[in-house]
CSV table of C-alpha atoms and ligand atoms in Angstrom, one decimal:
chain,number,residue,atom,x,y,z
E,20,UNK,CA,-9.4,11.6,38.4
E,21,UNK,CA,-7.4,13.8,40.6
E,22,UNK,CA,-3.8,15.8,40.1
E,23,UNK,CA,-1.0,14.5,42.3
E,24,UNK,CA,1.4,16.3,42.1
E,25,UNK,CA,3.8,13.8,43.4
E,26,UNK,CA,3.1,11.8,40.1
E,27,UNK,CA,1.5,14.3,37.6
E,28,UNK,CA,-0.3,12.9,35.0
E,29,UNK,CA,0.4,10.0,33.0
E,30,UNK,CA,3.0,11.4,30.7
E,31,UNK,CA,1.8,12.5,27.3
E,32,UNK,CA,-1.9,11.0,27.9
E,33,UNK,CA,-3.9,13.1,29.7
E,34,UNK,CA,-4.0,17.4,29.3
E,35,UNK,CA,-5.4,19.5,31.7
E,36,UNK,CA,-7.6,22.1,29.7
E,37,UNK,CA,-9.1,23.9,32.3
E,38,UNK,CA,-8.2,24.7,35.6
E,39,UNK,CA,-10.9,26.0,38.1
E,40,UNK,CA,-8.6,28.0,40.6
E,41,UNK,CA,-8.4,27.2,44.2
E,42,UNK,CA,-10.9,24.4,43.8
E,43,UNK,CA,-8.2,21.3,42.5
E,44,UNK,CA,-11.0,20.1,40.1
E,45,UNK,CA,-9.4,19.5,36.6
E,46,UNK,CA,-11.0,18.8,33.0
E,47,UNK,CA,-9.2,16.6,31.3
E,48,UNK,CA,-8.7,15.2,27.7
E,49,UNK,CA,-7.8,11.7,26.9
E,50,UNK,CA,-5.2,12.6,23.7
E,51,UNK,CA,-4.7,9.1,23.0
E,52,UNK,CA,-8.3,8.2,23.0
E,53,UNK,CA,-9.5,11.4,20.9
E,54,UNK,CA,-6.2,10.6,18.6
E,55,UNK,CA,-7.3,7.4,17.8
E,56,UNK,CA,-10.9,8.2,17.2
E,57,UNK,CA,-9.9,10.9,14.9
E,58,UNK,CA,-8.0,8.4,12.9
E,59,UNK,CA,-10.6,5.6,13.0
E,60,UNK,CA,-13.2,8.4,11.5
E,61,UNK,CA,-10.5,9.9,9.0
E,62,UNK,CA,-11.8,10.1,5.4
E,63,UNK,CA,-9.6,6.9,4.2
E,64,UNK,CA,-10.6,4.6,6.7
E,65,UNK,CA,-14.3,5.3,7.0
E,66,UNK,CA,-14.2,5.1,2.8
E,67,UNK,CA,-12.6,1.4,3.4
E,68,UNK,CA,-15.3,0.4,5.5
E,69,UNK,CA,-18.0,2.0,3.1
E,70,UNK,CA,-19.0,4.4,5.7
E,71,UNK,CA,-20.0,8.3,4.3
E,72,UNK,CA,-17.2,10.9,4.2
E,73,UNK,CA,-17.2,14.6,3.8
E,74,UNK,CA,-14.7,14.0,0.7
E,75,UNK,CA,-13.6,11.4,-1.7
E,76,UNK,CA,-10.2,10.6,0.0
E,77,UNK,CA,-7.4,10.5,-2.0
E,78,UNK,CA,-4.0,9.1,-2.1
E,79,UNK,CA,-1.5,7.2,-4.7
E,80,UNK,CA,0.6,4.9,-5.5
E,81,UNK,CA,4.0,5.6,-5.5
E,82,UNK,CA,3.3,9.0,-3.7
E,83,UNK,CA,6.8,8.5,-1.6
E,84,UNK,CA,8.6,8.0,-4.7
E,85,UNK,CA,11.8,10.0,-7.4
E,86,UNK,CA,8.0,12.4,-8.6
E,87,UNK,CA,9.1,14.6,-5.3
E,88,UNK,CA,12.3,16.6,-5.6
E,89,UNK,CA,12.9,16.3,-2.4
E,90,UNK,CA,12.9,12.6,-2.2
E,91,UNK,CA,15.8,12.6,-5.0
E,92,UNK,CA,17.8,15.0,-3.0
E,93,UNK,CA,18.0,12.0,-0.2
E,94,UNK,CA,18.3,9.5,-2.9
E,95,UNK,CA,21.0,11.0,-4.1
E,96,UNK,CA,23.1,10.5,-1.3
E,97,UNK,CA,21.7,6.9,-0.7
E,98,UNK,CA,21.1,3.7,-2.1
E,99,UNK,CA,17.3,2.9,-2.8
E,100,UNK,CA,18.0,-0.7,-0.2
E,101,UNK,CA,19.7,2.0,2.1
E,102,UNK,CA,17.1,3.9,2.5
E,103,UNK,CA,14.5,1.3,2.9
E,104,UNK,CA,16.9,0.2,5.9
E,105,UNK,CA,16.9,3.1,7.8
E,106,UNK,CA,13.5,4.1,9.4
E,107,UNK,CA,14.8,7.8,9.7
E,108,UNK,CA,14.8,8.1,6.0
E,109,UNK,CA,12.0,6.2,5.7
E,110,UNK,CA,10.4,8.3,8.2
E,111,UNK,CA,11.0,11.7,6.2
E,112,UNK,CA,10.2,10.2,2.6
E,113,UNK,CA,6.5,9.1,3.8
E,114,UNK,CA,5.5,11.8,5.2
E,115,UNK,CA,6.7,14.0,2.9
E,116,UNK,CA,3.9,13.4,0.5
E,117,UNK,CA,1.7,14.3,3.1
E,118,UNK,CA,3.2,17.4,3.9
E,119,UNK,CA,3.5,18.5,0.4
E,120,UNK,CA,0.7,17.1,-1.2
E,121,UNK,CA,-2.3,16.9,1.6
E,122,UNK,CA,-2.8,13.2,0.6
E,123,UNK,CA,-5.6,11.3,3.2
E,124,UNK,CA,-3.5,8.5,3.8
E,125,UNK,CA,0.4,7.5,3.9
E,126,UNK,CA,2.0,4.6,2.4
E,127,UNK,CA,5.1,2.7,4.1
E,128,UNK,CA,8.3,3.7,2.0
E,129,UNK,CA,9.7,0.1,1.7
E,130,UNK,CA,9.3,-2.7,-1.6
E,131,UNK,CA,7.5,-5.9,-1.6
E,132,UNK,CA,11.0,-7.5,-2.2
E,133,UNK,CA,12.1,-7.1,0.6
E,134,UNK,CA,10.8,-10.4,1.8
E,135,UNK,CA,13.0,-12.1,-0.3
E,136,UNK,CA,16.3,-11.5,1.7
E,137,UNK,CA,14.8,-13.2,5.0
E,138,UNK,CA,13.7,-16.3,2.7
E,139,UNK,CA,17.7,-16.4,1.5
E,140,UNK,CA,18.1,-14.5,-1.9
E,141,UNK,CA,20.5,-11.7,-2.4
E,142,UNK,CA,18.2,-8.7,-3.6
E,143,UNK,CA,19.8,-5.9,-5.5
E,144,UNK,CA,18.4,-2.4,-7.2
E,145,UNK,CA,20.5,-1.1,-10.2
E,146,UNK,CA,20.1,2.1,-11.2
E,147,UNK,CA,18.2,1.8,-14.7
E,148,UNK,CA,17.5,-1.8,-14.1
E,149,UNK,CA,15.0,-2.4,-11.3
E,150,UNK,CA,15.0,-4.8,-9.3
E,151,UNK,CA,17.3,-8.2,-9.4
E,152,UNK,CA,16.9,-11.3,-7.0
E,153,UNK,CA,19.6,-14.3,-7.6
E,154,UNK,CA,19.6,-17.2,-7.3
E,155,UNK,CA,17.0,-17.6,-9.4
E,156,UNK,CA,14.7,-19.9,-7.7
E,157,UNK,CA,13.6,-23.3,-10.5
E,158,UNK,CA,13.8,-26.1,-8.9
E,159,UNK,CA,12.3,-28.3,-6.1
E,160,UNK,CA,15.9,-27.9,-4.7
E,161,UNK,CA,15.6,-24.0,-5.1
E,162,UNK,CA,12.6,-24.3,-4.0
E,163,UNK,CA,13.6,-26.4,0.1
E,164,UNK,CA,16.4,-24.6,0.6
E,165,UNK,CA,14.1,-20.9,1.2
E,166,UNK,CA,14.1,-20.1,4.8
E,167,UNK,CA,10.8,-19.5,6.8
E,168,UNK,CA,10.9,-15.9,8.0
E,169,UNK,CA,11.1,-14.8,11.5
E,170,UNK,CA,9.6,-11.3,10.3
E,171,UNK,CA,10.1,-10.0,13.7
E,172,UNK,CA,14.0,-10.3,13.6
E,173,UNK,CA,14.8,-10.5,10.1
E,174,UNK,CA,12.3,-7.3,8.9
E,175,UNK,CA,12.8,-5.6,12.8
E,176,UNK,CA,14.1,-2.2,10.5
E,177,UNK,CA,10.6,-2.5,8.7
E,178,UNK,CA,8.6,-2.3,11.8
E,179,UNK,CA,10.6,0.2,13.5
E,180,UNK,CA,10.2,2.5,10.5
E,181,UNK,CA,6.5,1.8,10.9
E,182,UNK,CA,6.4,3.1,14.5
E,183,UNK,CA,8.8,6.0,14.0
E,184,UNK,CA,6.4,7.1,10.9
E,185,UNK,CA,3.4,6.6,13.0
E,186,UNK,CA,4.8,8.9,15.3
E,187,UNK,CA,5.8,12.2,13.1
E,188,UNK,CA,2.5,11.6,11.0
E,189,UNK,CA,-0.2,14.2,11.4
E,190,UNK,CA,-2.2,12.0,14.3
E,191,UNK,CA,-5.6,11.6,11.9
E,192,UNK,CA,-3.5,10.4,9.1
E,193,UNK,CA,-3.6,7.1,8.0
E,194,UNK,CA,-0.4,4.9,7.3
E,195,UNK,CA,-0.9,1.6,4.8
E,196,UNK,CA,1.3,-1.1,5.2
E,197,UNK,CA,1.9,-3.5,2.0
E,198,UNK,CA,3.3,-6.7,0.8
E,199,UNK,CA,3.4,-8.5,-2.5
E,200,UNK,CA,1.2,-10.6,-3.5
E,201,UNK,CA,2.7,-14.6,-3.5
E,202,UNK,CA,2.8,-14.4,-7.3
E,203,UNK,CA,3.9,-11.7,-7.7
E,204,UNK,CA,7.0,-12.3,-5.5
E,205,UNK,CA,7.2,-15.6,-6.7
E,206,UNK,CA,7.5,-14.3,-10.4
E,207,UNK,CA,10.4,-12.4,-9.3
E,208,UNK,CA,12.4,-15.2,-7.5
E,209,UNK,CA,11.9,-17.6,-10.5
E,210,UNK,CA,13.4,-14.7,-13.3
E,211,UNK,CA,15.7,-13.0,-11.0
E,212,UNK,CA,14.1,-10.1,-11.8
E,213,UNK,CA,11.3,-8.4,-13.8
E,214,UNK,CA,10.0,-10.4,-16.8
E,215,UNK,CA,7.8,-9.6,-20.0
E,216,UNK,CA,6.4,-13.0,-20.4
E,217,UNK,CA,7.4,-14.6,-17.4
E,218,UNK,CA,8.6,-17.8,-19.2
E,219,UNK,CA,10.0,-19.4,-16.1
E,220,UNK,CA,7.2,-18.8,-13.5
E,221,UNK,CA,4.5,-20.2,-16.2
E,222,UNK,CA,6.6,-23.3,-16.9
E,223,UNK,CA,7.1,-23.7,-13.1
E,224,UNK,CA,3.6,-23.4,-12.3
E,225,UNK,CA,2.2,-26.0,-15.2
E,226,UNK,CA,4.9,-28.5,-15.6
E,227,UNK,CA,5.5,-28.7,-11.9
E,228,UNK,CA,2.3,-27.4,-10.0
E,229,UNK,CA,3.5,-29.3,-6.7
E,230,UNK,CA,6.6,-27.6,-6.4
E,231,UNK,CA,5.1,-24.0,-7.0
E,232,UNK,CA,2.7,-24.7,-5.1
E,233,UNK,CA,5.2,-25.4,-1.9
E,234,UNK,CA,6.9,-22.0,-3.5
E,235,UNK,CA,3.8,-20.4,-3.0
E,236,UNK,CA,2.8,-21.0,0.4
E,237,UNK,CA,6.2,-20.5,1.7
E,238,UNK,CA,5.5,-17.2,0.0
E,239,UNK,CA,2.4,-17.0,1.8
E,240,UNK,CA,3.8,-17.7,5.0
E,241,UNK,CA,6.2,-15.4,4.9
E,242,UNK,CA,4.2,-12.3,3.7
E,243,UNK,CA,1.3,-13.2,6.5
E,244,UNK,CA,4.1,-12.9,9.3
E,245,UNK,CA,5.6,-9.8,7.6
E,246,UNK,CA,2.1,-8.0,7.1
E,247,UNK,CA,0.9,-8.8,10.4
E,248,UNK,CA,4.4,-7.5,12.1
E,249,UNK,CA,3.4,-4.5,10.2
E,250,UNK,CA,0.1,-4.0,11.7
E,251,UNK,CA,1.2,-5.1,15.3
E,252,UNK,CA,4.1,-2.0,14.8
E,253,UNK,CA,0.9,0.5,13.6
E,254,UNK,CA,0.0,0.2,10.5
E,255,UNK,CA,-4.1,1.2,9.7
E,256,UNK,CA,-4.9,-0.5,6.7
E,257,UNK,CA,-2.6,-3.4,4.1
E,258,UNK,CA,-2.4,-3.7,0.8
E,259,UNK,CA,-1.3,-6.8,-1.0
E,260,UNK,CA,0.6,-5.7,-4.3
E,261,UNK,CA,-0.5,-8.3,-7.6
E,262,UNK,CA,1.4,-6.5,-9.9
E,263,UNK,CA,2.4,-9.2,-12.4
E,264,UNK,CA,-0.8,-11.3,-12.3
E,265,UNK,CA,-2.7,-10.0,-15.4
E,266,UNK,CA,0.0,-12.3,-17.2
E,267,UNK,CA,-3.0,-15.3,-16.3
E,268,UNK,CA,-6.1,-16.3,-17.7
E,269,UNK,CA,-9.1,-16.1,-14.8
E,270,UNK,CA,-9.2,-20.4,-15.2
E,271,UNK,CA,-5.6,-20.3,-14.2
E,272,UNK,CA,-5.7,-17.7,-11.9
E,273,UNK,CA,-8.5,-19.5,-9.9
E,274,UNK,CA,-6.4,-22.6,-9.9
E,275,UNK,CA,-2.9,-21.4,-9.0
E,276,UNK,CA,-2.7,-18.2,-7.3
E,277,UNK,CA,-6.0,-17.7,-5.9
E,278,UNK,CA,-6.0,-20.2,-3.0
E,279,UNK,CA,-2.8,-19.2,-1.8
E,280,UNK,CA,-3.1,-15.2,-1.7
E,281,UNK,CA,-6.7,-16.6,0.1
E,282,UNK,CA,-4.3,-17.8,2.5
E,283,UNK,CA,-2.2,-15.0,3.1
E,284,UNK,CA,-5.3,-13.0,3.5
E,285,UNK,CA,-6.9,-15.2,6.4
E,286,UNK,CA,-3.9,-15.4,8.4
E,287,UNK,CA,-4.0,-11.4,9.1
E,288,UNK,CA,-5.0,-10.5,12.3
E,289,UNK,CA,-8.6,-9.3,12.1
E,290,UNK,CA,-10.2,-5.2,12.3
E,291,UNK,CA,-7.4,-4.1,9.8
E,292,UNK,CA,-8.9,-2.7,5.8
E,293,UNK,CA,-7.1,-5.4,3.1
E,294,UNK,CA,-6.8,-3.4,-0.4
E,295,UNK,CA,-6.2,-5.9,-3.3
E,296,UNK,CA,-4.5,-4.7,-6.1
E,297,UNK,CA,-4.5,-6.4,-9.5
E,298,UNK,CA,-2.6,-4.9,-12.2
E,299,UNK,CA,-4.1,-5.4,-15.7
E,300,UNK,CA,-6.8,-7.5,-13.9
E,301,UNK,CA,-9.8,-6.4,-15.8
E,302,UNK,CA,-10.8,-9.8,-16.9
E,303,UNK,CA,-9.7,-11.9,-13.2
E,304,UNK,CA,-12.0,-8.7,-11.1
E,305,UNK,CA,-14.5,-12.3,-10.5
E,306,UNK,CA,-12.1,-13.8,-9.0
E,307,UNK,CA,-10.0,-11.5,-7.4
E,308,UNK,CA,-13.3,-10.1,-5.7
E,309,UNK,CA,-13.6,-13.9,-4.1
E,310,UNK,CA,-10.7,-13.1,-2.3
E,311,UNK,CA,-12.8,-10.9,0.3
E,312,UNK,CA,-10.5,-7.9,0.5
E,313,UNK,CA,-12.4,-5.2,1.6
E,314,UNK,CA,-11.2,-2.7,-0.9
E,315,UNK,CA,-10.5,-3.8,-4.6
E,316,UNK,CA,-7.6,-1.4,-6.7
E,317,UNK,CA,-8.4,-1.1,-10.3
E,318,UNK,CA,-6.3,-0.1,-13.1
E,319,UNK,CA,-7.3,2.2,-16.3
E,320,UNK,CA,-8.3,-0.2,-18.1
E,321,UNK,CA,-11.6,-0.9,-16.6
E,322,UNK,CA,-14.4,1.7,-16.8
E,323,UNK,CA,-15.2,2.0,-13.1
E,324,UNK,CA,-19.3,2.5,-12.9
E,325,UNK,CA,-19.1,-1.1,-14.8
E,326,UNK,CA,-16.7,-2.6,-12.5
E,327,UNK,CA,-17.7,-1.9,-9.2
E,328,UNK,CA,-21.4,-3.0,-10.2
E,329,UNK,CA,-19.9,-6.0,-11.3
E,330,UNK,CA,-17.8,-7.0,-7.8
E,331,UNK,CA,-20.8,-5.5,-6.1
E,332,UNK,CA,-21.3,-2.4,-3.8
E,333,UNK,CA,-20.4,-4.8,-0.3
E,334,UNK,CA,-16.9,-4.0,-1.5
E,335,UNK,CA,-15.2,-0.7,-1.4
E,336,UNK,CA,-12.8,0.7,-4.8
E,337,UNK,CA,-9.6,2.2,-5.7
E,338,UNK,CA,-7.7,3.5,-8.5
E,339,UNK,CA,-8.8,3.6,-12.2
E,340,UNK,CA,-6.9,7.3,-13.2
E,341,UNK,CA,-4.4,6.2,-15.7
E,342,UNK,CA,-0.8,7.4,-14.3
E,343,UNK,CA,-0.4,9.0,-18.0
E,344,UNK,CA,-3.3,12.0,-17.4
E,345,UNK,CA,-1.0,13.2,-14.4
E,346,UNK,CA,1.9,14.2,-17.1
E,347,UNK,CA,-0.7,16.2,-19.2
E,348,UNK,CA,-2.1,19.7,-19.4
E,349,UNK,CA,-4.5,20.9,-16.6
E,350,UNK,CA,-8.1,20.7,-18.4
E,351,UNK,CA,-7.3,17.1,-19.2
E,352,UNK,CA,-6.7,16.4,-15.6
E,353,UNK,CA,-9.3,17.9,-14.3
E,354,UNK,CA,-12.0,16.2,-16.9
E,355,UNK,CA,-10.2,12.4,-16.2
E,356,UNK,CA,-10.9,13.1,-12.6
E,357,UNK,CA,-14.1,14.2,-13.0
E,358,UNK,CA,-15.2,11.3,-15.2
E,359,UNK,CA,-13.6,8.5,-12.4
E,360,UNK,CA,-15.5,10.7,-9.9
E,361,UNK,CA,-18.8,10.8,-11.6
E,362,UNK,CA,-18.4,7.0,-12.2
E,363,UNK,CA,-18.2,6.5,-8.4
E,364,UNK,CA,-21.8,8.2,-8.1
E,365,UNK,CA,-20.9,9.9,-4.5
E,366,UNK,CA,-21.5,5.9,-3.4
E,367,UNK,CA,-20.0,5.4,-0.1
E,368,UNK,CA,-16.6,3.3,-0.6
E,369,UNK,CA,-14.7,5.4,-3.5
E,370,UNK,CA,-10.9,5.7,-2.9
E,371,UNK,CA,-9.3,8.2,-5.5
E,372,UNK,CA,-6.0,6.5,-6.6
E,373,UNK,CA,-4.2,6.0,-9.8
E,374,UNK,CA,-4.2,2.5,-11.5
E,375,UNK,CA,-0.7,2.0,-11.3
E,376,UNK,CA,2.4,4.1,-9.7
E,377,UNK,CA,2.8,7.5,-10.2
E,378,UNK,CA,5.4,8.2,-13.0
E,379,UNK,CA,8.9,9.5,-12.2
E,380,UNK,CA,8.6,12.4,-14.3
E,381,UNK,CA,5.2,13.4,-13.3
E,382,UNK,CA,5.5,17.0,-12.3
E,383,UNK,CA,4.4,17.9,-8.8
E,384,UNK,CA,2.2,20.4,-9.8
E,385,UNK,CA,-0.4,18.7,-11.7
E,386,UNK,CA,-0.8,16.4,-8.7
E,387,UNK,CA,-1.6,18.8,-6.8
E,388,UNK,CA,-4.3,19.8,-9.3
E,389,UNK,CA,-5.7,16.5,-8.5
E,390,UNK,CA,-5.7,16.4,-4.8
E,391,UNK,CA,-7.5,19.9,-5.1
E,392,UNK,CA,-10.1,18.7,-8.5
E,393,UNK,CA,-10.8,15.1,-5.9
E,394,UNK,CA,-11.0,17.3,-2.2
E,395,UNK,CA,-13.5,20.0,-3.5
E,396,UNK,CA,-15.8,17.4,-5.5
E,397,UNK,CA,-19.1,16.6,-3.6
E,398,UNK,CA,-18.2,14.3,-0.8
E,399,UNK,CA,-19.6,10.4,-1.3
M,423,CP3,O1,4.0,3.5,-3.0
M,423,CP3,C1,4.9,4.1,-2.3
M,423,CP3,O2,5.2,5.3,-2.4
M,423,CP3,C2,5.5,3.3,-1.2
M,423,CP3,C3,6.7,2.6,-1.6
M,423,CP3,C4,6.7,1.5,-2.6
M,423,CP3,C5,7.9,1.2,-3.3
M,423,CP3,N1,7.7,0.1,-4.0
M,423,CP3,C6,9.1,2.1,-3.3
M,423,CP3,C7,10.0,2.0,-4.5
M,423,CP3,C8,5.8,0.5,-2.9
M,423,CP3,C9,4.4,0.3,-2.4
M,423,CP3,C10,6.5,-0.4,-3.8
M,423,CP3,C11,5.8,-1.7,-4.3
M,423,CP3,C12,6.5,-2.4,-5.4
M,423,CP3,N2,7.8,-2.6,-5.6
M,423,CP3,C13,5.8,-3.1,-6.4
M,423,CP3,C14,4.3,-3.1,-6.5
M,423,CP3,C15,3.8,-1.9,-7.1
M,423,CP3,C16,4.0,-1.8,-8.6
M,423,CP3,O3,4.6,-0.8,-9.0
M,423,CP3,O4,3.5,-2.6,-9.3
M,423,CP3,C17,6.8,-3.6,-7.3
M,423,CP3,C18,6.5,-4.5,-8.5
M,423,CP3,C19,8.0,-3.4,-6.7
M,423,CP3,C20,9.3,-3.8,-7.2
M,423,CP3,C21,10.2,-2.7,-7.6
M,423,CP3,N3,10.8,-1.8,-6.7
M,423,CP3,C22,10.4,-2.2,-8.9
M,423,CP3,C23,9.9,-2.9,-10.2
M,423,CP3,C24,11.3,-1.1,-8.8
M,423,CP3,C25,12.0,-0.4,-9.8
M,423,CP3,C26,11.2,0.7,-10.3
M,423,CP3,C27,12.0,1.7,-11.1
M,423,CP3,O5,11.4,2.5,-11.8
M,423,CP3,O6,13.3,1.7,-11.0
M,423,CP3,C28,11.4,-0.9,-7.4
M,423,CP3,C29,12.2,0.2,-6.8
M,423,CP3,C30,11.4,1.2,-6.0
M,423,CP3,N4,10.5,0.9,-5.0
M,423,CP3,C31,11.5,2.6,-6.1
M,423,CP3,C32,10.6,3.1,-5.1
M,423,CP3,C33,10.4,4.6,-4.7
M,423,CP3,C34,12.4,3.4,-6.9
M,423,CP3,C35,13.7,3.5,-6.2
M,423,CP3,C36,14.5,4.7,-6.7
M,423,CP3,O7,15.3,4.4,-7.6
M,423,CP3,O8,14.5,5.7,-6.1
């Protein structure tokens, strides 16, 4: 390829690193191509795929979240919904974790509710409350009047956060995209809001299984459209979010929810990681591993060594450190760790992560005691 000066090089692709005088032959580098090779072969992804790394990678839940001072500096000038609206704040509150902490992989600063608005609820964060979605969706009525999502109009903010993060991220960094899982989303448009028994969604789901199950692939529908905008925008691996579904027994869970987060999963667009998480999921990990995601999340509850033999060593693992040990004294940090590392047995496909989100009052110190305890184990 030759310089002409008249044109120069493509803009931003191509840099000339060596310049043999008089003679107008130039070395060049592809930045694009070496960028995105960089990121293919990055800790996180090669982990996902269950290829070898140098290091277990590490990242959590909740990283971009009120832990970081400097994310409730910006929160305090705006509203949580605000802020997931606007991709410059999103922008500075997912990478901050990264700058701060040296996490291996980004996660979107967004919610899995925000779905909901598209499909025609009004969604709303009070503080000390969580989340609220009205109406409360209950009946086959309820149930029609949803709207199909257009994800690439309605959730346009979403992806345009995505590219503006991908842009300011360190160029080997990962970014994950998420959604909710369809029951879990459907749990909170049936209570208008968190639940402790989820009365409504059970009685839904037995008494009327037709209807939820028209809730559910609208659900679906939706988060396939929304999860493959995000991927389309930049996005290198998804997660799907089951946060409510160790409320069901495995029999019920295979019956009602299974087929439909199935479905969501087979209409992404192929070549992207899927990490499943399954809160309090110990006793559905049979099921959930028929799902086919190629990385499974686990909470505390399980002991991981057991686990992952049981789903089996074709698919890769996340999570297990119980959020709790991060608000604890150093030595018990570092021996948790240590334990959930050891566990792993160096096998390719380990993840460090916590089983849930990080707490708000975890201080930021003792995490980075665990990026440091995870990144200067014996790579797997
Ligand atoms: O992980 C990350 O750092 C990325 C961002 C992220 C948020 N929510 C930001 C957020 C992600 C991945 C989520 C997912 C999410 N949202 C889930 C699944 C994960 C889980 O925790 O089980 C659920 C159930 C929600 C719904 C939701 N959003 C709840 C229950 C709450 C209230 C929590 C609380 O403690 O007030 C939210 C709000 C929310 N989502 C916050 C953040 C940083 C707190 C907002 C704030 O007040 O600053």
């Amino acid at each position: 390829m030759r310089f002409n000066p008249a044109i120069g090089w493509p803009a931003g692709r191509l840099r000339v690193i060596n310049l043999e005088a008089g003679t107008g032959v130039f070395l060049v580098v592809d930045e694009k191509a070496m960028n995105s090779e960089a990121l293919h072969n990055s800790s996180f992804l090669r982990a996902c795929r269950r290829e070898r790394t140098d290091y277990t990678p590490i990242w959590l839940m909740r990283q971009a979240g009120r832990y970081l001072p400097d994310y409730r500096k910006i929160r305090e000038k705006h509203a949580f919904l605000e802020m997931c609206k606007r991709p410059e704040l999103v922008t500075e509150v997912t990478v901050m974790p990264i700058e701060q902490l040296g996490f291996d992989a980004a996660i979107l600063f967004a919610d899995i509710l925000l779905i909901a608005e598209p499909m025609g609820l009004t969604l709303d964060f009070q503080e000390g409350y969580g989340p609220s979605l009205s109406p409360a969706i209950r009946t086959p009525g309820d149930v029609g009047k949803l709207r199909s999502v257009e994800a690439s109009e309605s959730l346009g903010f979403v992806f345009d956060a995505v590219r503006m993060v991908r842009r300011a991220l360190p160029y080997q960094t990962p970014l994950i995209g998420f959604c909710g899982a369809p029951f879990t989303v459907a749990s909170y448009m049936i209570e208008g809001g968190a639940s402790r028994r989820f009365q409504h969604t059970k009685s839904l789901m037995y008494s009327d299984p037709e209807t939820w199950n028209i809730l559910m692939g609208k659900i679906a529908c939706a988060s396939a459209g929304y999860l493959n905008g995000q991927i389309d925008a930049g996005v290198q691996a998804v997660q799907i979010f089951d946060s409510w579904v160790g409320c069901l027994s495995e029999e019920d869970y295979r019956h009602y929810v299974l087929p439909h987060t199935q479905h969501l999963i087979s209409a992404l667009k192929p070549g992207i990681p899927i990490i499943h998480f399954a809160a309090d999921g110990g006793i559905l990990l049979q099921a959930v591993r028929d799902l086919g995601a190629d990385v499974l999340s686990l909470d505390w509850r399980v002991n991981l060594a057991d686990a992952w033999a049981a789903i089996g060593y074709d698919t890769a693992v996340q999570g297990n450190l119980d959020p709790v040990v991060l608000c604890c004294d150093r030595p018990t940090i570092i021996n948790a760790a240590e334990t959930i590392l050891e566990r792993a047995g160096e096998r390719p496909g380990h993840i460090f992560n916590l089983g849930h989100g990080i707490l708000p009052d975890t201080p930021v110190d003792n995490v980075r005691i665990l990026v440091d305890v995870v990144h200067e184990h014996n790579g797997a």
